[in-house]
Coordinates of C-alpha atoms and ligand atoms in Angstrom, one line a residue:
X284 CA -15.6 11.7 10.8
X285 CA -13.3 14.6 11.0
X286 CA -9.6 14.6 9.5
X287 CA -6.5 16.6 11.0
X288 CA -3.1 16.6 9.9
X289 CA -0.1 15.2 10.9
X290 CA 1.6 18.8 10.9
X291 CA -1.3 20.0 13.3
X292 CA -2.1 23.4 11.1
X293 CA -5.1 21.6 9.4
X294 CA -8.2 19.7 11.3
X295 CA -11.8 19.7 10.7
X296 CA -11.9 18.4 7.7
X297 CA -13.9 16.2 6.0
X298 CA -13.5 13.1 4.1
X299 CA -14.0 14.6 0.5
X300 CA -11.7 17.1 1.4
X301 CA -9.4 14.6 3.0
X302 CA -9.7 12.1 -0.3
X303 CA -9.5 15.1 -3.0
X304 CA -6.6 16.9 -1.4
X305 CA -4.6 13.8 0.1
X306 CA -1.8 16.0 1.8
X307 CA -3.2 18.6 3.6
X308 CA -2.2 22.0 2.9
X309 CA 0.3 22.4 5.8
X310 CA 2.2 19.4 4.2
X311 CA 1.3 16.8 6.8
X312 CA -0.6 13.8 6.1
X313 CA -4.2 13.4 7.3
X314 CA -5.6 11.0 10.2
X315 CA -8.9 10.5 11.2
X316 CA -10.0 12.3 14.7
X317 CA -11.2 8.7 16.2
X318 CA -10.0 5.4 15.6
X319 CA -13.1 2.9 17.3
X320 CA -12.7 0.2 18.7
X321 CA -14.6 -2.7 17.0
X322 CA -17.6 -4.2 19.1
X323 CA -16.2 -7.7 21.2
X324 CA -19.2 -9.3 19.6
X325 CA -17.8 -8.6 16.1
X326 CA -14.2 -10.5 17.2
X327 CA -15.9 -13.6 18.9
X328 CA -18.1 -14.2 15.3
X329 CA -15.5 -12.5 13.0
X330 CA -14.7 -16.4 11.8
X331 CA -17.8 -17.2 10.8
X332 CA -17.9 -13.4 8.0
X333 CA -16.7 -13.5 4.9
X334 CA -14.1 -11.5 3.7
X335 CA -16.6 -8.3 2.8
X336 CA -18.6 -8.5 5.6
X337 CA -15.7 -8.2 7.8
X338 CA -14.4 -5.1 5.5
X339 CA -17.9 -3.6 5.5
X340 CA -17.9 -3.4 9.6
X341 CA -14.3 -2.0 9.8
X342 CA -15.6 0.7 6.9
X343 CA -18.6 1.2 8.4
X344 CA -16.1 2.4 11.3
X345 CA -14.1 4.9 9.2
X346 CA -16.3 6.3 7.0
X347 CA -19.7 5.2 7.6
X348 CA -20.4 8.7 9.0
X349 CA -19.8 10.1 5.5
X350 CA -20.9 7.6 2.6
X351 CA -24.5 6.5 2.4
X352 CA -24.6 2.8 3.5
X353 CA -25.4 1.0 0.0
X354 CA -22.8 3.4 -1.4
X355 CA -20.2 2.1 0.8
X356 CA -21.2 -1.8 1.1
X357 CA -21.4 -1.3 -3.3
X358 CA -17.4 0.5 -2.8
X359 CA -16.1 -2.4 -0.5
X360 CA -18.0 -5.4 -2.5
X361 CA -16.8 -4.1 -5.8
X362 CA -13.1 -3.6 -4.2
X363 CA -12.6 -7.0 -2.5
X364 CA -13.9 -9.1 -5.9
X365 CA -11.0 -11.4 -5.0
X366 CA -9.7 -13.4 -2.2
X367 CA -6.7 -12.9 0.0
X368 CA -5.8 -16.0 1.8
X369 CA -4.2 -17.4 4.2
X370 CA -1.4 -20.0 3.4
X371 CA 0.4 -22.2 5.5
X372 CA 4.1 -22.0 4.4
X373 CA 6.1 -23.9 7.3
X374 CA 6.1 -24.2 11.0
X375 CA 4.3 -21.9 13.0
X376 CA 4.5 -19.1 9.6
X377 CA 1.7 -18.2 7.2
X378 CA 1.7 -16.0 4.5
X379 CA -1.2 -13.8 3.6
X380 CA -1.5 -13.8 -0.5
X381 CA -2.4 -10.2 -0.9
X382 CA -1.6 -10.8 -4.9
X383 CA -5.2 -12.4 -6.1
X384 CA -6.4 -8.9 -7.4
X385 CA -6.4 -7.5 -11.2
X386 CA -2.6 -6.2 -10.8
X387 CA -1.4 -9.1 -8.9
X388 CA -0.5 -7.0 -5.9
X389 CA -1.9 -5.4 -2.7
X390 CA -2.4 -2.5 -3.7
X391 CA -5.6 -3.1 -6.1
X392 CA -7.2 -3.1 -2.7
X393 CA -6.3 0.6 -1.7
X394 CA -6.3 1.4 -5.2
X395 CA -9.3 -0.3 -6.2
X396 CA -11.4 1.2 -2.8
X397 CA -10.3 4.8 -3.7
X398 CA -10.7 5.5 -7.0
X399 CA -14.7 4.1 -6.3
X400 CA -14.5 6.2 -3.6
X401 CA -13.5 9.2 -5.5
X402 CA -16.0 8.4 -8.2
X403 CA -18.4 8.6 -5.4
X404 CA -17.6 12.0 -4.4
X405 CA -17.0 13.0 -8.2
X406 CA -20.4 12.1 -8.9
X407 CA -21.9 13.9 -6.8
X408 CA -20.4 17.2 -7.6
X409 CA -20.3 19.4 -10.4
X410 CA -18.7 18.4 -13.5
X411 CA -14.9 19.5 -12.8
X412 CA -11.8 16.7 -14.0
X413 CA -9.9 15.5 -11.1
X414 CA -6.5 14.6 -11.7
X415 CA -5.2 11.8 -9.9
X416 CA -1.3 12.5 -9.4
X417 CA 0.4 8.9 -8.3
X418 CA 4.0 8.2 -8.1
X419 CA 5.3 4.3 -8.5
X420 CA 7.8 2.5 -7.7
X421 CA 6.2 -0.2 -9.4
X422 CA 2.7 -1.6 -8.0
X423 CA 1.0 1.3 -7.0
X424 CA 1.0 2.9 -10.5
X425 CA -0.7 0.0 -12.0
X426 CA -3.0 -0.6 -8.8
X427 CA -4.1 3.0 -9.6
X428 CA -4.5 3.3 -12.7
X429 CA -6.1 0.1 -13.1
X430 CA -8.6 0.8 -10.5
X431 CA -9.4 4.5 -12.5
X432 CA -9.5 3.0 -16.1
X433 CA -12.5 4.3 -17.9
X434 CA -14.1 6.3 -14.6
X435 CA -16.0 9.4 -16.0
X436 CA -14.5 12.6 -14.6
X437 CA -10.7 11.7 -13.4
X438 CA -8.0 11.5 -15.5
X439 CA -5.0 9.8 -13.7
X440 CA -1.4 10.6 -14.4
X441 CA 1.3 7.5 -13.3
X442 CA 5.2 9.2 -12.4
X443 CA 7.3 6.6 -12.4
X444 CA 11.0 5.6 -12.3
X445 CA 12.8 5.0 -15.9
X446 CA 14.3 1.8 -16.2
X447 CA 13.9 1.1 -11.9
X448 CA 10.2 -0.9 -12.1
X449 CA 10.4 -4.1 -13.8
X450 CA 9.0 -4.5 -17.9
X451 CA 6.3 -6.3 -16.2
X452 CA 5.5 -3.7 -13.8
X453 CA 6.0 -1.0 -16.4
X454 CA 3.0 -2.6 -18.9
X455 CA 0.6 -2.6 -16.8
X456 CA 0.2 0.9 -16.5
X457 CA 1.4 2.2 -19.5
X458 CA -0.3 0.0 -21.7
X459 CA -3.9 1.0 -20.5
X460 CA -4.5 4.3 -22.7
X461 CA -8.2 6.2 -22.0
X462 CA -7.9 8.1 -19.3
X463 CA -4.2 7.1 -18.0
X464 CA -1.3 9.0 -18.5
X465 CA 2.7 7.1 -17.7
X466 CA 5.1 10.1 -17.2
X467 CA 8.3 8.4 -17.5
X468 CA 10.4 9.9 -14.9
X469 CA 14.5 10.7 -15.7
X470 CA 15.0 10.1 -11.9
X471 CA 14.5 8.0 -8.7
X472 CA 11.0 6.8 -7.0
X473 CA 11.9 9.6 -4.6
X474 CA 12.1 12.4 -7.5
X475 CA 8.9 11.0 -8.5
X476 CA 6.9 11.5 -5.1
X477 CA 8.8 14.6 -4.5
X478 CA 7.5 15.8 -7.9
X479 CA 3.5 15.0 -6.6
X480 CA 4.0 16.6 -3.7
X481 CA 5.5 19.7 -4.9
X482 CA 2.2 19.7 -7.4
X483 CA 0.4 19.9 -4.5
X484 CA 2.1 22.6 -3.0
X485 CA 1.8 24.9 -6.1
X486 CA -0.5 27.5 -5.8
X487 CA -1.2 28.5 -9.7
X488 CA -1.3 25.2 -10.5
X489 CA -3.7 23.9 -7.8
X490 CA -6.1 27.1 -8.4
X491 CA -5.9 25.8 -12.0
X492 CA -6.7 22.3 -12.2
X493 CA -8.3 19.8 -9.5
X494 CA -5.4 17.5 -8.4
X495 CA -5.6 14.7 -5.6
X496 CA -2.9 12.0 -5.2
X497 CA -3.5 8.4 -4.6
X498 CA -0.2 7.3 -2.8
X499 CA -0.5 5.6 0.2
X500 CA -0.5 8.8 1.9
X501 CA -4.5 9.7 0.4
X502 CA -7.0 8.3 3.7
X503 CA -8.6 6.3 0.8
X504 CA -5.7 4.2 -0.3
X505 CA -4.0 3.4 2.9
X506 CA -7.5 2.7 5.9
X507 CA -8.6 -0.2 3.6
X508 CA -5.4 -2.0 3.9
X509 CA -6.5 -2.6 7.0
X510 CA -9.8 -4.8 6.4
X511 CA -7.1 -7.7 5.2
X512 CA -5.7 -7.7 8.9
X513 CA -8.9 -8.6 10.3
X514 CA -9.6 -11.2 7.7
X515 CA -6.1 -12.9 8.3
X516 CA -6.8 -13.3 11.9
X517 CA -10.1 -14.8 11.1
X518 CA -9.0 -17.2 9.3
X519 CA -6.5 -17.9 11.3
X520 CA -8.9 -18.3 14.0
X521 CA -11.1 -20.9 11.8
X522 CA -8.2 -23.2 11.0
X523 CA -6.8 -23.0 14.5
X524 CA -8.2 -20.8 17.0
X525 CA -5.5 -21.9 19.3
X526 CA -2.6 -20.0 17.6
X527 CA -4.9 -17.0 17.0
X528 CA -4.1 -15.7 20.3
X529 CA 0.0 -14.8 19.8
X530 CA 0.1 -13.7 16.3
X531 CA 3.0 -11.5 15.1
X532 CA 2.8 -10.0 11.7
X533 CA 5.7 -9.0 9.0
X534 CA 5.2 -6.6 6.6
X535 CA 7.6 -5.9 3.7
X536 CA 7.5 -2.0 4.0
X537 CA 8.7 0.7 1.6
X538 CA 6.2 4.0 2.2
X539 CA 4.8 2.1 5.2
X540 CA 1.1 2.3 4.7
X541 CA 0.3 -1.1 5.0
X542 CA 2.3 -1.3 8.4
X543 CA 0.4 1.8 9.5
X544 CA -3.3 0.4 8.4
X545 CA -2.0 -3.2 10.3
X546 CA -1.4 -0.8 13.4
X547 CA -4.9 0.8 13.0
X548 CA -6.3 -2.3 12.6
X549 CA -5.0 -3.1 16.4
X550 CA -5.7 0.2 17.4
X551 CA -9.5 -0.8 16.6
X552 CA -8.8 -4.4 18.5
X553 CA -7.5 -6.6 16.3
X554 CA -5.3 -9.0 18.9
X555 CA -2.1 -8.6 17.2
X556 CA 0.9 -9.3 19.4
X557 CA 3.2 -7.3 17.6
X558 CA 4.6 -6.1 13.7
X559 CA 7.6 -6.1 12.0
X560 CA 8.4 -3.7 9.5
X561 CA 10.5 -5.8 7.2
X562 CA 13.1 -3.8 5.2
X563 CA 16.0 -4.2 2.1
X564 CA 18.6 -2.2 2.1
X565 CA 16.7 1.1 2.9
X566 CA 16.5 1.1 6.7
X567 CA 15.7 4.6 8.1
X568 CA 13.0 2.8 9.8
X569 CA 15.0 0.1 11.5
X570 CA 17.6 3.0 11.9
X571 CA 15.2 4.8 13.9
X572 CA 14.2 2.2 16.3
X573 CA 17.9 1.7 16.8
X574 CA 18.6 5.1 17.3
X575 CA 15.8 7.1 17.8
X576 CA 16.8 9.0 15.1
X577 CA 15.3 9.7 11.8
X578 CA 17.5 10.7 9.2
X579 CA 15.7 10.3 5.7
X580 CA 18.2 9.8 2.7
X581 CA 18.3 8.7 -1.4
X582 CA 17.2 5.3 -2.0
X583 CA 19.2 2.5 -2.6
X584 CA 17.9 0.2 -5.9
X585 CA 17.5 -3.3 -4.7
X586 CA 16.0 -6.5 -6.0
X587 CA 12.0 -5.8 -3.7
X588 CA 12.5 -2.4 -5.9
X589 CA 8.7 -1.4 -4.7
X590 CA 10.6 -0.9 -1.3
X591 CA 12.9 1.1 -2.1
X592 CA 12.2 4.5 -0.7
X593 CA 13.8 6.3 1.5
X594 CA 11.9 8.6 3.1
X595 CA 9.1 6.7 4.2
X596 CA 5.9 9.1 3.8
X597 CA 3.6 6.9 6.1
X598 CA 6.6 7.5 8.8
X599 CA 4.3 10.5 10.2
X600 CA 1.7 8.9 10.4
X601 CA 3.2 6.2 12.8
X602 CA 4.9 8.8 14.5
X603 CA 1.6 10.8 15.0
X604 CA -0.4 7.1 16.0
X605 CA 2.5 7.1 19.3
X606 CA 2.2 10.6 20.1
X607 CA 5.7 10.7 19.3
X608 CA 6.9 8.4 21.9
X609 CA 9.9 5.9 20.5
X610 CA 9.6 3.8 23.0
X611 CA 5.7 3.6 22.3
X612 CA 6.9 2.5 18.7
X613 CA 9.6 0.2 19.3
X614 CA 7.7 -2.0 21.7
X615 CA 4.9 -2.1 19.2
X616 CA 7.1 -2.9 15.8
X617 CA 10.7 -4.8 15.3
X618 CA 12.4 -3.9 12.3
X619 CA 15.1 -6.0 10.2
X620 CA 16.9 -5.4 7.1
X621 CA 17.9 -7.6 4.0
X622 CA 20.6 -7.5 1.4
X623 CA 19.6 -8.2 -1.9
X624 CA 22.1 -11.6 -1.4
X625 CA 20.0 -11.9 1.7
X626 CA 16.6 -12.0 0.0
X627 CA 18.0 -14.3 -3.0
X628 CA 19.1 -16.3 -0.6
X629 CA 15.4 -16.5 1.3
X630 CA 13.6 -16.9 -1.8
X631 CA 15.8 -20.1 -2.5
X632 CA 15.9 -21.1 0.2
X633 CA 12.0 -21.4 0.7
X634 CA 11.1 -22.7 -2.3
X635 CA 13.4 -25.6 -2.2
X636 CA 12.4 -26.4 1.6
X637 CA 8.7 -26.2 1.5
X638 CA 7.7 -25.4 -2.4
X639 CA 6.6 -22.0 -1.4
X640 CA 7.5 -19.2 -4.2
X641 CA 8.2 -15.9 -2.6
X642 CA 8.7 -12.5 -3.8
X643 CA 11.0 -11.0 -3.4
X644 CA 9.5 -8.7 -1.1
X645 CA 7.3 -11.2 0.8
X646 CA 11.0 -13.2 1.3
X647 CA 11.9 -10.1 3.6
X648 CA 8.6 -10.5 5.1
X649 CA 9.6 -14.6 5.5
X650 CA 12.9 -14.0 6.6
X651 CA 12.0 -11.5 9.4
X652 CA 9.7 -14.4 10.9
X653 CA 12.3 -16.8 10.6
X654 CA 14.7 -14.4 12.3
X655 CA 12.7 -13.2 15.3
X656 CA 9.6 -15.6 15.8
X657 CA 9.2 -16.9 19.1
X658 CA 8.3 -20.4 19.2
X659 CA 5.0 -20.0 20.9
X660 CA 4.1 -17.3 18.6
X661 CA 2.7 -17.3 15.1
X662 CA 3.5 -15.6 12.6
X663 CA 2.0 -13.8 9.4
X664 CA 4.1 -11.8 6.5
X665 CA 2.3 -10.2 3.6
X666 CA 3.1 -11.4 0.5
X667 CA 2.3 -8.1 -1.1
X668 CA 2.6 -8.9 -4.9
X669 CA 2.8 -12.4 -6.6
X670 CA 6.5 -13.4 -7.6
X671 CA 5.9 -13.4 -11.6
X672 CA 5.7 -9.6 -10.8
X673 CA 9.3 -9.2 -11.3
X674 CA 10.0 -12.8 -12.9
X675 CA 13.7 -11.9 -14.4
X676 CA 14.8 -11.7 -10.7
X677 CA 13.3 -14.6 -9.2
X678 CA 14.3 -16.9 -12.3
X679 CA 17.7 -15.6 -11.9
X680 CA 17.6 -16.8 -8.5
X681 CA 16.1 -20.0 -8.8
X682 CA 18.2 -21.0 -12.4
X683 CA 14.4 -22.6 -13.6
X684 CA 11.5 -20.6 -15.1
X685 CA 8.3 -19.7 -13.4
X686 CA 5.0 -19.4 -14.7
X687 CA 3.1 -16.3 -15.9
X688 CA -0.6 -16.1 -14.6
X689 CA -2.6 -15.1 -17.4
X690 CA -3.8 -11.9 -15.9
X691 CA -0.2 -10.6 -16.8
X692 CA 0.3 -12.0 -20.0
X693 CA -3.1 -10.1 -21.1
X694 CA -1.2 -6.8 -20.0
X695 CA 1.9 -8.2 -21.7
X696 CA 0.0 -7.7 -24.8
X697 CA -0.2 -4.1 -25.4
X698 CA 1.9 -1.5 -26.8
X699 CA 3.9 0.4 -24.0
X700 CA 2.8 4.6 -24.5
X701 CA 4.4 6.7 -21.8
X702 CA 5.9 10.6 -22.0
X703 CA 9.7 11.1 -21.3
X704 CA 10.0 13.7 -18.1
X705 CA 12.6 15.3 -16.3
X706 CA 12.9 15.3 -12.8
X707 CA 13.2 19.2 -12.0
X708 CA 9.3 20.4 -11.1
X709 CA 9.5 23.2 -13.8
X710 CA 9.3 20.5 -16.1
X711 CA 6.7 19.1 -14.8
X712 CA 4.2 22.1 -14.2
X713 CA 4.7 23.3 -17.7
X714 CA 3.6 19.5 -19.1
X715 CA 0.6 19.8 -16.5
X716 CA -0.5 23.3 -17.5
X717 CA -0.6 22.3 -20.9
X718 CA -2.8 19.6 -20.0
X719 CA -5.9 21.8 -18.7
Ligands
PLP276 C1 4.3 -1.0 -2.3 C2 4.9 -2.4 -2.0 C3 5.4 -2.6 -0.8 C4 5.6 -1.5 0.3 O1 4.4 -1.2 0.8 P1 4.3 0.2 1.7 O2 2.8 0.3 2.0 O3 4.7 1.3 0.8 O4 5.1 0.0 2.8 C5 5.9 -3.9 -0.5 N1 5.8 -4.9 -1.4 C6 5.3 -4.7 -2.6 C7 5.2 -5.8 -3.6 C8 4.8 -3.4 -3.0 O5 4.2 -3.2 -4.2

């Protein structure tokens, strides 16, 4: 499979290229040249596969041009070690608990998928370091650098927000040591990404050192996402195939990767009946169905913090998927938007109805169904990190404590390392080149 760019200066390449580089050098993000459409056969037995057999098929799709077979059913085995069910919460809504993985959120599954991915291609090359550049607004980092931790080769460095990703958050990727590096940014989540990408703009440094990014805008990270779509609706399908016919998922969306691998996902076949891109206060998004404007600006710090961005990068992406056409977008996704009184309010509000313990970004994803679900419809959010995540906030909320899964309190454990940065690039480069 070939890759091209958002921006249209780059196509041809191939997926090393794609994974190693992430943005391509005209500054647009890459796509694969074909999205195919999954067999009918594979849909009418897809409830009888388990979760990685389904995931091997819709890999097989994407990159099984470019990754010997064993390779890639070892990369997708090894990634999906975990469930992600499906949970009836109330009425005609489910949630899909993305938060079963090592970090507690669902990003070990693009993180976990591309850093075996890059050790694939790393492997198989000469012995050059690759240095994984990721900026966080609070899962990602950990998902990354959890998924790297100890591979041979890559050395990963996590940019994150000072005092804007929760203590919880913060541990588990500056805790880890070996071959991860926290840069503790004096900035936004925004100064952060704009701080990768300008890496990977810079000339001397690129000619210097091997760098590759593993936001959601690296091919690796963000396809994978979409394997949990198909698994949703086959389970969906198993406990009743009746409502699998109308299904309407909700994604909480920040960078909008996730939304963009659900919208592959349909693009292959996947019967979904429509998304919602499920927003806090930062909205461009919902602006730009509204308007058919897109006016990127600062983000706003809310209480779903890993949504807080506000200048989507995955926006091109979606853009690119509807040839540009907003009326092609806004008939395929709703959007809605939630103050942080809002989503307090949700999370509350759910747990005391049905026992259900959202987070706080999964309670935009709740709300949004509540708010726009047709009653012959059913809908799915993503609960895209488990709620002891950012356990200050919900106890605050609730007035009670919640528990910790042990998973976290191993991370709580160590001793926080991380490097004080500024936010201007010069800053930045210099730390970098000193690094080689
Ligand atoms: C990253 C993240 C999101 C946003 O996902 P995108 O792919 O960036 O839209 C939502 N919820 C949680 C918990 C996250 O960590």
């Amino acid at each position: 499979m070939k890759y091209y760019s958002t921006s249209k200066q780059v196509t041809g390449a191939d997926l090393k290229t794609a994974v190693v580089k992430g943005l391509a050098e005209d500054k647009g993000l890459f796509m694969p040249d074909e999205i195919r459409p999954l067999p009918q056969a594979f849909f009418d037995t897809i409830d009888t596969l388990t979760f990685q057999e389904i995931a091997y098929n819709v890999a097989q799709a994407f990159f099984g041009e470019d990754v010997e077979p064993a390779a890639l059913k070892q990369i997708v085995y090894d990634t999906l070690n975990f469930d992600v069910p499906l949970v009836h919460v109330n009425n005609n809504i489910y949630s899909l608990e993305l938060f079963h993985g090592p970090t507690l959120a669902f990003k070990d599954v693009g993180g976990r998928f591309m850093s075996r991915l890059l050790g694939y291609f790393v492997q198989k090359q000469e012995k050059e370091q690759v240095n994984v550049l990721v900026a966080t607004s609070g899962d990602t980092g950990s998902a990354v650098a959890n998924g790297f931790l100890g591979v041979d080769g890559i050395h990963v460095y996590v940019l994150y927000p000072k005092g804007l990703v929760s203590p919880i958050q913060e541990c588990q990727f500056t805790t880890l040591g070996k071959n991860i590096t926290a840069l503790e940014v004096n900035g936004t989540f925004d100064d952060c990404q704009r701080l990768v990408k300008s890496a990977f703009m810079d000339e001397e440094l690129n000619s210097r050192m091997k760098l590759t990014s593993a936001n959601s805008i690296n091919v690796a990270r963000f396809l994978p996402q979409s394997f949990y779509y198909f698994y949703a609706y086959a389970q969906l399908k198993k406990i009743n195939p009746d409502k699998a016919g109308n299904i309407v998922i909700s994604v909480p969306s920040g960078n909008f990767g996730n939304i963009t691998a659900g919208l592959f996902a349909k693009k292959m076949g996947l019967p979904i009946k429509h998304f919602i891109a499920a927003n806090n206060r930062n909205d461009v998004f919902l602006e730009y169905l509204q308007t058919g404007e897109y006016n990127p600006r600062p983000s706003i710090a809310t209480i779903a913090n890993a949504m807080d961005v506000g200048d989507p990068s995955n926006f091109a992406r979606i853009l690119d998927l509807y040839g540009n056409s907003h009326a092609d977008i806004s008939k395929e996704i709703s959007g809605v938007s939630y103050t942080d009184e809002q989503i307090a309010e949700t999370l509350k509000r759910c747990y005391e109805k049905t026992g259900y313990l959202l987070d706080p970004h999964g309670a935009c994803g709740y709300q949004a169904l509540s708010d726009l679900l047709k009653a012959d419809e059913t809908g799915i959010f993503l609960e895209t990190a488990h709620p002891a995540k950012f356990k200050d906030t919900v106890e605050n909320i609730l007035g009670e404590s919640i528990d910790i899964p042990q998973k976290l309190q191993e991370f709580m454990k160590g001793e926080k390392q991380s490097l004080p940065m500024e936010k201007d690039f010069d800053s930045f480069k210099n730390y970098l080149i000193t690094r080689i």
